Amino acid sequence: MIELKNVKKRYHTGQTVVDALRGITLKIDKGEFLSIAGPSGSGKTTVLNIIGTLDTHDEGDVFLDGEDVSRMDKKTRARYRRKNIGFIFQTFNLIPVLSAYENVAFALHLLKFPEEEILDRTMSILAEVGLEGFENRRPDQLSGGQQQRVAIARALVKNPLLVIADEPTANLDSETGEVIMQLMKSLNDKYNITFIFSTHDNMVMENAERIVRIHDGKIESDTGRIR
Amino acid sequence: MKFIITLSWKNLTRYTRRTIITALSISIGIMMFILVDSLLTGAEKDSERNLIAYETASAQIVTRKYWDDRENLSLKDSIQKPDEVISFLEKRGIPATPRISFPGEIIVYKNPYPEDGNLQVKIDAIDPERDPKVFKLKDRITEGRWLKPEEHGLLMGKWMAEDIGAKVGYPITIFTKTRDGAYQTLDLTITGLINSENPIVNRYGLYIPIDIADEMLYMNGSASAIFLLFKSTKNFDSRLLTLSKEISSKFPDLTVVSWKELAEDYVALAETKRGGSSIILLFLFVIAAVGISNTMLMAIYERTREIGMMRAMGMKERSIGLLFIFESAIIGAVGSLVGIILSIPFVYLLVNHGINYGWLTRDFDIGYRITSIFYGAWNPTTFFKAFFMGTIIAVIVALFPVRRAFKKSIVDCLCFR
């Protein structure tokens, strides 16, 4: 489903050139629950950004569901993300003036779903992530864990092919982080949606079925079950 | 679209105080715009009315030669048979009156005047019976009385009388030249003082009976000009054009000159002032634009990560841009609406009570033909114009920060701290 072939990425900061990825080759199947692990600056976020079409690669090939990402223009990439990719961010990135319901419904409004379907899907996914009764609360009226649940619901409500989570538990305490990981895993099992998340937390890594360790822009190890 | 508008509206509640301050800055700009416009429109309307009522009438009929050399007030180029022209006009229901205008020097002596003196002036010889049909001078005699035919009397503007220490009953000598160029002296008595709404009349006005001028200047019944009045201003230009054609065909050496041409100094001045006022208005709008631009810059800066999240979720840049533009438009529209509402009581006061600039107009000629109170005017078009301008400016100034926000990559937006 996702295939990276010898992907390289360089960043230019002033006159300094940083090789963020030095030839990543990786294949991820549908429904995997995969962790990209590595220390800070190893390149794990860059891999996620390239898979999520938020960033472009300099060399190599990236295929998403058979489509060559390098052939996609800016608009096509945006359209692809809108329909097929859900994002969960470390800092939740919810819209503060919208309620939990409206934040989740936002993803469906972008896809121009009819109002009734937006209502059904949003209420159902909020219940699934354990936020029944919290629909009308704004982010500042929710705990960190609850906010991340809203973000998970927002990522999943459109039934995407892939969910990308960049350090989803980094802003949560370990207990809440564990609950969030279990929630993500249960949703992965239930809907067979591919989850790719980055982390440098061993506890979070333990939840993954497959762990790809990156160091200095290269894959150091790839362990775990491949479906 | 509905969702974007709803979200824009909700975003405005994030920083209520900032939103209110920005909207208020627009309100003040709009309010100033409406008030200045009201005052200018009112001043122009009153000036035009006072020009026509006391100075120019609706139009003048003069010989072409006289018009070409109008600065010199040449008596030689006068209309030979003014009665024929007046009768032609009166048959068409147009009130008309002849005048002889000539330059001269008034000479006054100590006792009864405070001191000896002389002054270069322009004198208008008027028909005491016909003139009130065209001009309103007769209604503005505040001391003394109106002129009688064949009397050696003179009407003087009140401000001039105050300046030279003249009073009703005082003698006055006018030194001038006859039509043939011979020197002539007219000994007259001040019969009345005029205090009109037109400062030019009050400051420079000197009027004598036309038959006295005719006799003393050897005019043989001729007149410098015939002043006419259109009682209604409706279709003024087309009516004037028709009359002009009729006059040209019947009296080939005569021409009709509208009040706008006669008061070209005022018209030019009014236009210049309007231009100057536009700069003030532009300045006010720049202040409002800077306010809203700053607010939008802050909003976009603070929400860089949110913009990154929206772009990551695949929201079209156009839609994100619209989000901020709607926010700005709402601030602009609300600010403009509040500005309009706030301006209404002030415009009401201007229209009904005006502002007294008598302290200024008495000593300085500011160009407008208004002696003291400048009244405002209701101008509904300005209200609509102000609303649309306020909203459109708000939208335009929001475009720049929005465009800037999209120059950042999504990754940079998401990492922004």
PDB file of C-alpha atoms in Angstrom, chain A residues 4-5 19 28 34 41 47 53 70 95 101 109 117 125 127-128 150 155 180 188 204 212 220 222:
ATOM      1  CA  LEU A   4       9.277   4.192  -0.228  1.00  0.00           C
ATOM      2  CA  LYS A   5      12.228   3.370  -2.497  1.00  0.00           C
ATOM      3  CA  ASP A  19      20.814  15.129   4.936  1.00  0.00           C
ATOM      4  CA  ILE A  28       3.874  -0.693   4.643  1.00  0.00           C
ATOM      5  CA  LEU A  34       3.554   0.767  12.753  1.00  0.00           C
ATOM      6  CA  GLY A  41      16.707  14.599  14.587  1.00  0.00           C
ATOM      7  CA  VAL A  47       9.444  10.193   6.868  1.00  0.00           C
ATOM      8  CA  THR A  53       2.421  14.320   1.418  1.00  0.00           C
ATOM      9  CA  SER A  70       6.235  12.783  -6.989  1.00  0.00           C
ATOM     10  CA  ILE A  95      -9.600  24.707  16.492  1.00  0.00           C
ATOM     11  CA  TYR A 101     -18.348  17.972  17.606  1.00  0.00           C
ATOM     12  CA  HIS A 109     -17.224  19.508   5.843  1.00  0.00           C
ATOM     13  CA  GLU A 117     -24.274  12.057   7.394  1.00  0.00           C
ATOM     14  CA  ILE A 125     -17.007   8.327  16.239  1.00  0.00           C
ATOM     15  CA  ALA A 127     -18.959   7.857  21.146  1.00  0.00           C
ATOM     16  CA  GLU A 128     -16.374   5.378  19.954  1.00  0.00           C
ATOM     17  CA  VAL A 150     -11.093  14.484  19.600  1.00  0.00           C
ATOM     18  CA  ALA A 155      -8.580  11.742  11.856  1.00  0.00           C
ATOM     19  CA  ILE A 180      -4.642   6.747  23.843  1.00  0.00           C
ATOM     20  CA  ASN A 188      -6.852  -0.026  13.948  1.00  0.00           C
ATOM     21  CA  VAL A 204       4.492   3.700  23.201  1.00  0.00           C
ATOM     22  CA  VAL A 212      11.002   0.788  12.208  1.00  0.00           C
ATOM     23  CA  GLU A 220      18.535   0.959  11.509  1.00  0.00           C
ATOM     24  CA  ASP A 222      12.680  -3.069  11.063  1.00  0.00           C
TER      25      ASP A 222
END
